[in-house]
């Protein structure tokens, strides 16, 4: 399916596949700035069952080499494809997948990575193709286990357009209620990320996006640049 629906940088794909990813995020105006490298592996056991493994991401705060750094949590999830219809002669396809994922942080460093911790997440992922247009998304709930992370719901979706067989452009939008305000109440946060992807070959995908993150009661967005490389197997 990802021959026709290009994966959004920040959304888990609803199709099952054997692939490896490397994400890089450069926070350009945060305080402090940071660089994060995140590896991920996807596996397919059958037409209906697959898995996801998020290896510990490495975050280094500026100044690089002397700022604080830490490895983040590891996460593993099981995917179940509930719906998959496809008629590529008409350029139409629909996918619906459920996933349960657990996250564990063996060496918590909240001073470097605030908002991280142990948790369990249940989510539904979807995709719809009307070639050359497509949309995809995920929605679910994260339940914290212990401290460090806030429980809450999230929705992340995108709309994209294939440009021939090689390029794709899309806009990704995310909203959640996992922000804790200074007064102890729960607030909203989210992000907008326009992005551009290049299918280097049938197995390799490269993508770049510029993300603006927003938080309730904060007037200015926080900008970061994302890079993603994918290798299908």
PDB file of C-alpha atoms in Angstrom:
ATOM      1  CA  UNK A   1       0.000   0.000   0.000  1.00  0.00           C
ATOM      2  CA  UNK A   2       2.859   2.404   0.612  1.00  0.00           C
ATOM      3  CA  UNK A   3       3.537   2.356  -3.140  1.00  0.00           C
ATOM      4  CA  UNK A   4       0.502   4.665  -3.346  1.00  0.00           C
ATOM      5  CA  UNK A   5       0.058   6.065   0.200  1.00  0.00           C
ATOM      6  CA  UNK A   6       3.271   7.681   1.403  1.00  0.00           C
ATOM      7  CA  UNK A   7       3.834   7.338   5.149  1.00  0.00           C
ATOM      8  CA  UNK A   8       3.478  10.582   7.094  1.00  0.00           C
ATOM      9  CA  UNK A   9       6.517  11.319   9.256  1.00  0.00           C
ATOM     10  CA  UNK A  10       4.660  11.410  12.582  1.00  0.00           C
ATOM     11  CA  UNK A  11       1.884   8.831  11.986  1.00  0.00           C
ATOM     12  CA  UNK A  12       2.122   5.078  12.444  1.00  0.00           C
ATOM     13  CA  UNK A  13       1.270   3.379   9.164  1.00  0.00           C
ATOM     14  CA  UNK A  14      -1.873   1.192   9.194  1.00  0.00           C
ATOM     15  CA  UNK A  15      -0.485  -1.274   6.638  1.00  0.00           C
ATOM     16  CA  UNK A  16       1.596  -4.242   7.801  1.00  0.00           C
ATOM     17  CA  UNK A  17       5.127  -4.477   6.407  1.00  0.00           C
ATOM     18  CA  UNK A  18       8.740  -5.411   7.020  1.00  0.00           C
ATOM     19  CA  UNK A  19      10.648  -2.139   7.201  1.00  0.00           C
ATOM     20  CA  UNK A  20      13.206  -0.125   9.174  1.00  0.00           C
ATOM     21  CA  UNK A  21      13.080   3.608   9.887  1.00  0.00           C
ATOM     22  CA  UNK A  22      15.428   6.268  11.188  1.00  0.00           C
ATOM     23  CA  UNK A  23      13.992   9.593  12.326  1.00  0.00           C
ATOM     24  CA  UNK A  24      16.002  12.735  13.103  1.00  0.00           C
ATOM     25  CA  UNK A  25      14.476  15.766  14.820  1.00  0.00           C
ATOM     26  CA  UNK A  26      16.353  19.049  15.219  1.00  0.00           C
ATOM     27  CA  UNK A  27      14.667  21.447  17.663  1.00  0.00           C
ATOM     28  CA  UNK A  28      15.784  24.788  16.315  1.00  0.00           C
ATOM     29  CA  UNK A  29      14.273  27.305  18.733  1.00  0.00           C
ATOM     30  CA  UNK A  30      13.533  25.369  21.922  1.00  0.00           C
ATOM     31  CA  UNK A  31      15.292  26.084  25.193  1.00  0.00           C
ATOM     32  CA  UNK A  32      17.604  24.273  25.080  1.00  0.00           C
ATOM     33  CA  UNK A  33      17.799  23.189  21.466  1.00  0.00           C
ATOM     34  CA  UNK A  34      18.203  19.474  20.826  1.00  0.00           C
ATOM     35  CA  UNK A  35      18.890  16.759  18.274  1.00  0.00           C
ATOM     36  CA  UNK A  36      17.067  13.400  18.518  1.00  0.00           C
ATOM     37  CA  UNK A  37      17.748  10.193  16.570  1.00  0.00           C
ATOM     38  CA  UNK A  38      14.986   7.539  16.704  1.00  0.00           C
ATOM     39  CA  UNK A  39      15.217   4.048  15.109  1.00  0.00           C
ATOM     40  CA  UNK A  40      12.092   1.957  14.498  1.00  0.00           C
ATOM     41  CA  UNK A  41      11.393  -1.532  13.109  1.00  0.00           C
ATOM     42  CA  UNK A  42       8.137  -2.825  11.606  1.00  0.00           C
ATOM     43  CA  UNK A  43       7.411  -6.524  11.115  1.00  0.00           C
ATOM     44  CA  UNK A  44       4.654  -8.541   9.417  1.00  0.00           C
ATOM     45  CA  UNK A  45       3.744 -11.960  10.793  1.00  0.00           C
ATOM     46  CA  UNK A  46       0.771 -12.611   8.462  1.00  0.00           C
ATOM     47  CA  UNK A  47      -1.744 -10.720   6.347  1.00  0.00           C
ATOM     48  CA  UNK A  48      -3.572  -9.705   9.542  1.00  0.00           C
ATOM     49  CA  UNK A  49      -0.940  -9.499  12.290  1.00  0.00           C
ATOM     50  CA  UNK A  50       2.176  -7.365  12.593  1.00  0.00           C
ATOM     51  CA  UNK A  51       4.401  -5.647  15.128  1.00  0.00           C
ATOM     52  CA  UNK A  52       6.222  -2.406  15.841  1.00  0.00           C
ATOM     53  CA  UNK A  53       9.432  -1.930  17.826  1.00  0.00           C
ATOM     54  CA  UNK A  54      10.615   1.571  18.770  1.00  0.00           C
ATOM     55  CA  UNK A  55      14.244   1.330  19.876  1.00  0.00           C
ATOM     56  CA  UNK A  56      15.484   3.858  22.458  1.00  0.00           C
ATOM     57  CA  UNK A  57      15.855   7.296  20.885  1.00  0.00           C
ATOM     58  CA  UNK A  58      18.975   9.320  21.673  1.00  0.00           C
ATOM     59  CA  UNK A  59      18.514  13.009  22.509  1.00  0.00           C
ATOM     60  CA  UNK A  60      21.408  15.455  22.865  1.00  0.00           C
ATOM     61  CA  UNK A  61      20.727  18.984  24.078  1.00  0.00           C
ATOM     62  CA  UNK A  62      22.745  21.948  22.835  1.00  0.00           C
ATOM     63  CA  UNK A  63      25.551  22.716  22.981  1.00  0.00           C
ATOM     64  CA  UNK A  64      26.141  19.347  21.329  1.00  0.00           C
ATOM     65  CA  UNK A  65      28.961  17.448  22.961  1.00  0.00           C
ATOM     66  CA  UNK A  66      28.660  19.206  26.304  1.00  0.00           C
ATOM     67  CA  UNK A  67      24.904  19.535  26.883  1.00  0.00           C
ATOM     68  CA  UNK A  68      22.808  16.922  28.669  1.00  0.00           C
ATOM     69  CA  UNK A  69      21.878  13.795  26.729  1.00  0.00           C
ATOM     70  CA  UNK A  70      19.843  10.632  27.330  1.00  0.00           C
ATOM     71  CA  UNK A  71      18.423   7.496  25.753  1.00  0.00           C
ATOM     72  CA  UNK A  72      14.626   7.431  25.814  1.00  0.00           C
ATOM     73  CA  UNK A  73      12.175   4.586  26.409  1.00  0.00           C
ATOM     74  CA  UNK A  74      11.744   1.445  24.328  1.00  0.00           C
ATOM     75  CA  UNK A  75       8.267   0.603  22.990  1.00  0.00           C
ATOM     76  CA  UNK A  76       6.753  -2.485  21.388  1.00  0.00           C
ATOM     77  CA  UNK A  77       3.309  -2.918  19.880  1.00  0.00           C
ATOM     78  CA  UNK A  78       1.118  -5.591  18.294  1.00  0.00           C
ATOM     79  CA  UNK A  79      -0.948  -4.653  15.232  1.00  0.00           C
ATOM     80  CA  UNK A  80      -4.150  -6.287  13.972  1.00  0.00           C
ATOM     81  CA  UNK A  81      -5.439  -5.402  10.496  1.00  0.00           C
ATOM     82  CA  UNK A  82      -9.226  -5.252  10.840  1.00  0.00           C
ATOM     83  CA  UNK A  83     -10.075  -3.976   7.335  1.00  0.00           C
ATOM     84  CA  UNK A  84      -8.210  -3.946   4.042  1.00  0.00           C
ATOM     85  CA  UNK A  85     -10.002  -3.298   0.765  1.00  0.00           C
ATOM     86  CA  UNK A  86      -8.132  -2.539  -2.425  1.00  0.00           C
ATOM     87  CA  UNK A  87      -9.079  -1.809  -6.042  1.00  0.00           C
ATOM     88  CA  UNK A  88      -6.036  -0.265  -7.657  1.00  0.00           C
ATOM     89  CA  UNK A  89      -7.677  -0.315 -11.092  1.00  0.00           C
ATOM     90  CA  UNK A  90      -9.887   2.459  -9.690  1.00  0.00           C
ATOM     91  CA  UNK A  91      -7.136   3.918  -7.477  1.00  0.00           C
ATOM     92  CA  UNK A  92      -9.112   3.171  -4.294  1.00  0.00           C
ATOM     93  CA  UNK A  93      -8.087   1.485  -1.056  1.00  0.00           C
ATOM     94  CA  UNK A  94      -9.172   1.518   2.607  1.00  0.00           C
ATOM     95  CA  UNK A  95      -7.287   0.291   5.661  1.00  0.00           C
ATOM     96  CA  UNK A  96      -8.215   0.073   9.341  1.00  0.00           C
ATOM     97  CA  UNK A  97      -5.806  -1.335  11.945  1.00  0.00           C
ATOM     98  CA  UNK A  98      -5.784  -1.567  15.754  1.00  0.00           C
ATOM     99  CA  UNK A  99      -2.650  -1.546  17.911  1.00  0.00           C
ATOM    100  CA  UNK A 100      -1.768  -1.968  21.576  1.00  0.00           C
ATOM    101  CA  UNK A 101       1.679  -0.678  22.519  1.00  0.00           C
ATOM    102  CA  UNK A 102       3.679  -0.709  25.746  1.00  0.00           C
ATOM    103  CA  UNK A 103       6.457   1.752  26.565  1.00  0.00           C
ATOM    104  CA  UNK A 104       9.197   1.196  29.170  1.00  0.00           C
ATOM    105  CA  UNK A 105      11.987   3.541  30.268  1.00  0.00           C
ATOM    106  CA  UNK A 106      14.795   1.726  32.030  1.00  0.00           C
ATOM    107  CA  UNK A 107      16.839   4.851  32.846  1.00  0.00           C
ATOM    108  CA  UNK A 108      14.512   7.848  33.385  1.00  0.00           C
ATOM    109  CA  UNK A 109      16.088  11.273  32.762  1.00  0.00           C
ATOM    110  CA  UNK A 110      13.180  13.736  33.146  1.00  0.00           C
ATOM    111  CA  UNK A 111      15.558  16.714  33.204  1.00  0.00           C
ATOM    112  CA  UNK A 112      16.595  15.861  29.636  1.00  0.00           C
ATOM    113  CA  UNK A 113      13.359  14.312  28.323  1.00  0.00           C
ATOM    114  CA  UNK A 114      10.389  15.774  30.215  1.00  0.00           C
ATOM    115  CA  UNK A 115       7.019  14.179  29.488  1.00  0.00           C
ATOM    116  CA  UNK A 116       8.404  10.668  28.970  1.00  0.00           C
ATOM    117  CA  UNK A 117       7.723   7.596  31.091  1.00  0.00           C
ATOM    118  CA  UNK A 118       6.180   4.141  31.244  1.00  0.00           C
ATOM    119  CA  UNK A 119       2.800   3.812  29.538  1.00  0.00           C
ATOM    120  CA  UNK A 120       0.355   1.646  27.593  1.00  0.00           C
ATOM    121  CA  UNK A 121      -1.324   3.015  24.466  1.00  0.00           C
ATOM    122  CA  UNK A 122      -4.320   1.693  22.548  1.00  0.00           C
ATOM    123  CA  UNK A 123      -5.007   3.229  19.148  1.00  0.00           C
ATOM    124  CA  UNK A 124      -6.798   2.847  15.841  1.00  0.00           C
ATOM    125  CA  UNK A 125      -5.021   3.672  12.575  1.00  0.00           C
ATOM    126  CA  UNK A 126      -6.593   4.240   9.184  1.00  0.00           C
ATOM    127  CA  UNK A 127      -5.788   5.168   5.588  1.00  0.00           C
ATOM    128  CA  UNK A 128      -7.864   5.972   2.527  1.00  0.00           C
ATOM    129  CA  UNK A 129      -6.644   6.243  -1.060  1.00  0.00           C
ATOM    130  CA  UNK A 130      -8.325   8.197  -3.847  1.00  0.00           C
ATOM    131  CA  UNK A 131      -5.301   8.258  -6.122  1.00  0.00           C
ATOM    132  CA  UNK A 132      -3.489  10.624  -6.363  1.00  0.00           C
ATOM    133  CA  UNK A 133      -5.004  11.913  -3.097  1.00  0.00           C
ATOM    134  CA  UNK A 134      -4.743  10.022   0.181  1.00  0.00           C
ATOM    135  CA  UNK A 135      -5.319  10.483   3.887  1.00  0.00           C
ATOM    136  CA  UNK A 136      -4.128   8.598   6.960  1.00  0.00           C
ATOM    137  CA  UNK A 137      -4.306   8.979  10.723  1.00  0.00           C
ATOM    138  CA  UNK A 138      -4.298   7.545  14.213  1.00  0.00           C
ATOM    139  CA  UNK A 139      -6.382   8.162  17.316  1.00  0.00           C
ATOM    140  CA  UNK A 140      -6.185   6.610  20.759  1.00  0.00           C
ATOM    141  CA  UNK A 141      -5.532   6.906  24.451  1.00  0.00           C
ATOM    142  CA  UNK A 142      -2.295   6.719  26.448  1.00  0.00           C
ATOM    143  CA  UNK A 143      -2.457   5.429  30.021  1.00  0.00           C
ATOM    144  CA  UNK A 144       0.547   6.287  32.140  1.00  0.00           C
ATOM    145  CA  UNK A 145       2.125   3.731  34.465  1.00  0.00           C
ATOM    146  CA  UNK A 146       3.840   5.553  37.314  1.00  0.00           C
ATOM    147  CA  UNK A 147       5.082   9.108  36.875  1.00  0.00           C
ATOM    148  CA  UNK A 148       6.697  11.145  34.112  1.00  0.00           C
ATOM    149  CA  UNK A 149       3.985  10.976  31.470  1.00  0.00           C
ATOM    150  CA  UNK A 150       0.429  12.317  31.332  1.00  0.00           C
ATOM    151  CA  UNK A 151      -2.522  10.088  30.437  1.00  0.00           C
ATOM    152  CA  UNK A 152      -4.804  11.364  27.711  1.00  0.00           C
ATOM    153  CA  UNK A 153      -6.233  11.087  24.215  1.00  0.00           C
ATOM    154  CA  UNK A 154      -4.590  12.041  20.917  1.00  0.00           C
ATOM    155  CA  UNK A 155      -5.560  12.430  17.262  1.00  0.00           C
ATOM    156  CA  UNK A 156      -3.073  12.714  14.403  1.00  0.00           C
ATOM    157  CA  UNK A 157      -4.088  12.873  10.759  1.00  0.00           C
ATOM    158  CA  UNK A 158      -2.798  14.025   7.387  1.00  0.00           C
ATOM    159  CA  UNK A 159      -3.859  14.721   3.818  1.00  0.00           C
ATOM    160  CA  UNK A 160      -1.427  14.030   1.001  1.00  0.00           C
ATOM    161  CA  UNK A 161      -1.047  14.108  -2.763  1.00  0.00           C
ATOM    162  CA  UNK A 162       1.169  11.855  -4.875  1.00  0.00           C
ATOM    163  CA  UNK A 163       3.218  13.718  -7.470  1.00  0.00           C
ATOM    164  CA  UNK A 164       3.844  11.063 -10.075  1.00  0.00           C
ATOM    165  CA  UNK A 165       5.384   7.829  -8.792  1.00  0.00           C
ATOM    166  CA  UNK A 166       8.366   9.504  -7.106  1.00  0.00           C
ATOM    167  CA  UNK A 167       7.248  12.433  -4.952  1.00  0.00           C
ATOM    168  CA  UNK A 168       4.496  13.195  -2.454  1.00  0.00           C
ATOM    169  CA  UNK A 169       3.476  16.241  -0.425  1.00  0.00           C
ATOM    170  CA  UNK A 170       1.232  16.214   2.616  1.00  0.00           C
ATOM    171  CA  UNK A 171       0.100  18.170   5.651  1.00  0.00           C
ATOM    172  CA  UNK A 172       0.040  16.477   9.066  1.00  0.00           C
ATOM    173  CA  UNK A 173      -1.932  17.808  12.063  1.00  0.00           C
ATOM    174  CA  UNK A 174      -1.848  16.467  15.660  1.00  0.00           C
ATOM    175  CA  UNK A 175      -3.884  17.389  18.770  1.00  0.00           C
ATOM    176  CA  UNK A 176      -3.866  15.901  22.292  1.00  0.00           C
ATOM    177  CA  UNK A 177      -4.868  16.779  25.853  1.00  0.00           C
ATOM    178  CA  UNK A 178      -1.669  15.570  27.528  1.00  0.00           C
ATOM    179  CA  UNK A 179      -0.398  19.028  28.513  1.00  0.00           C
ATOM    180  CA  UNK A 180      -0.377  19.845  32.245  1.00  0.00           C
ATOM    181  CA  UNK A 181      -0.725  23.577  32.885  1.00  0.00           C
ATOM    182  CA  UNK A 182       0.933  25.462  35.755  1.00  0.00           C
ATOM    183  CA  UNK A 183      -2.404  25.632  37.594  1.00  0.00           C
ATOM    184  CA  UNK A 184      -2.636  21.824  37.606  1.00  0.00           C
ATOM    185  CA  UNK A 185      -5.384  21.654  34.998  1.00  0.00           C
ATOM    186  CA  UNK A 186      -5.180  19.733  31.731  1.00  0.00           C
ATOM    187  CA  UNK A 187      -4.549  21.684  28.532  1.00  0.00           C
ATOM    188  CA  UNK A 188      -4.409  21.116  24.786  1.00  0.00           C
ATOM    189  CA  UNK A 189      -1.316  20.907  22.635  1.00  0.00           C
ATOM    190  CA  UNK A 190      -0.692  20.014  19.015  1.00  0.00           C
ATOM    191  CA  UNK A 191       1.388  20.490  15.924  1.00  0.00           C
ATOM    192  CA  UNK A 192       1.241  21.187  12.204  1.00  0.00           C
ATOM    193  CA  UNK A 193       3.851  19.694   9.862  1.00  0.00           C
ATOM    194  CA  UNK A 194       3.946  20.230   6.095  1.00  0.00           C
ATOM    195  CA  UNK A 195       6.256  17.659   4.551  1.00  0.00           C
ATOM    196  CA  UNK A 196       7.707  16.448   1.292  1.00  0.00           C
ATOM    197  CA  UNK A 197       8.753  12.878   0.423  1.00  0.00           C
ATOM    198  CA  UNK A 198      10.963  11.390  -2.261  1.00  0.00           C
ATOM    199  CA  UNK A 199      10.842   7.715  -3.259  1.00  0.00           C
ATOM    200  CA  UNK A 200      14.522   7.181  -3.955  1.00  0.00           C
ATOM    201  CA  UNK A 201      13.826   3.611  -5.118  1.00  0.00           C
ATOM    202  CA  UNK A 202      10.999   1.139  -4.571  1.00  0.00           C
ATOM    203  CA  UNK A 203      12.650   0.185  -1.247  1.00  0.00           C
ATOM    204  CA  UNK A 204      13.950   3.557  -0.043  1.00  0.00           C
ATOM    205  CA  UNK A 205      11.895   6.576   1.050  1.00  0.00           C
ATOM    206  CA  UNK A 206      13.238   9.934   2.236  1.00  0.00           C
ATOM    207  CA  UNK A 207      11.067  12.678   3.756  1.00  0.00           C
ATOM    208  CA  UNK A 208      11.567  16.114   5.306  1.00  0.00           C
ATOM    209  CA  UNK A 209       9.093  18.158   7.329  1.00  0.00           C
ATOM    210  CA  UNK A 210       8.994  21.431   9.250  1.00  0.00           C
ATOM    211  CA  UNK A 211       6.912  21.140  12.423  1.00  0.00           C
ATOM    212  CA  UNK A 212       5.306  23.968  14.380  1.00  0.00           C
ATOM    213  CA  UNK A 213       4.240  22.788  17.863  1.00  0.00           C
ATOM    214  CA  UNK A 214       1.637  24.721  19.854  1.00  0.00           C
ATOM    215  CA  UNK A 215       0.659  24.615  23.529  1.00  0.00           C
ATOM    216  CA  UNK A 216      -2.317  26.196  25.267  1.00  0.00           C
ATOM    217  CA  UNK A 217      -1.560  29.645  26.803  1.00  0.00           C
ATOM    218  CA  UNK A 218       1.725  29.817  24.827  1.00  0.00           C
ATOM    219  CA  UNK A 219       1.681  32.500  22.151  1.00  0.00           C
ATOM    220  CA  UNK A 220       4.604  31.348  19.983  1.00  0.00           C
ATOM    221  CA  UNK A 221       5.102  27.948  18.321  1.00  0.00           C
ATOM    222  CA  UNK A 222       8.153  25.780  18.837  1.00  0.00           C
ATOM    223  CA  UNK A 223       9.798  24.912  15.507  1.00  0.00           C
ATOM    224  CA  UNK A 224      11.682  21.740  14.643  1.00  0.00           C
ATOM    225  CA  UNK A 225      12.883  20.049  11.455  1.00  0.00           C
ATOM    226  CA  UNK A 226      12.202  16.339  10.892  1.00  0.00           C
ATOM    227  CA  UNK A 227      13.976  13.921   8.576  1.00  0.00           C
ATOM    228  CA  UNK A 228      12.820  10.353   7.928  1.00  0.00           C
ATOM    229  CA  UNK A 229      14.450   7.516   6.001  1.00  0.00           C
ATOM    230  CA  UNK A 230      12.658   4.208   5.357  1.00  0.00           C
ATOM    231  CA  UNK A 231      13.966   0.907   3.993  1.00  0.00           C
ATOM    232  CA  UNK A 232      11.421  -1.743   2.960  1.00  0.00           C
ATOM    233  CA  UNK A 233      12.345  -5.415   3.090  1.00  0.00           C
TER     234      UNK A 233
END
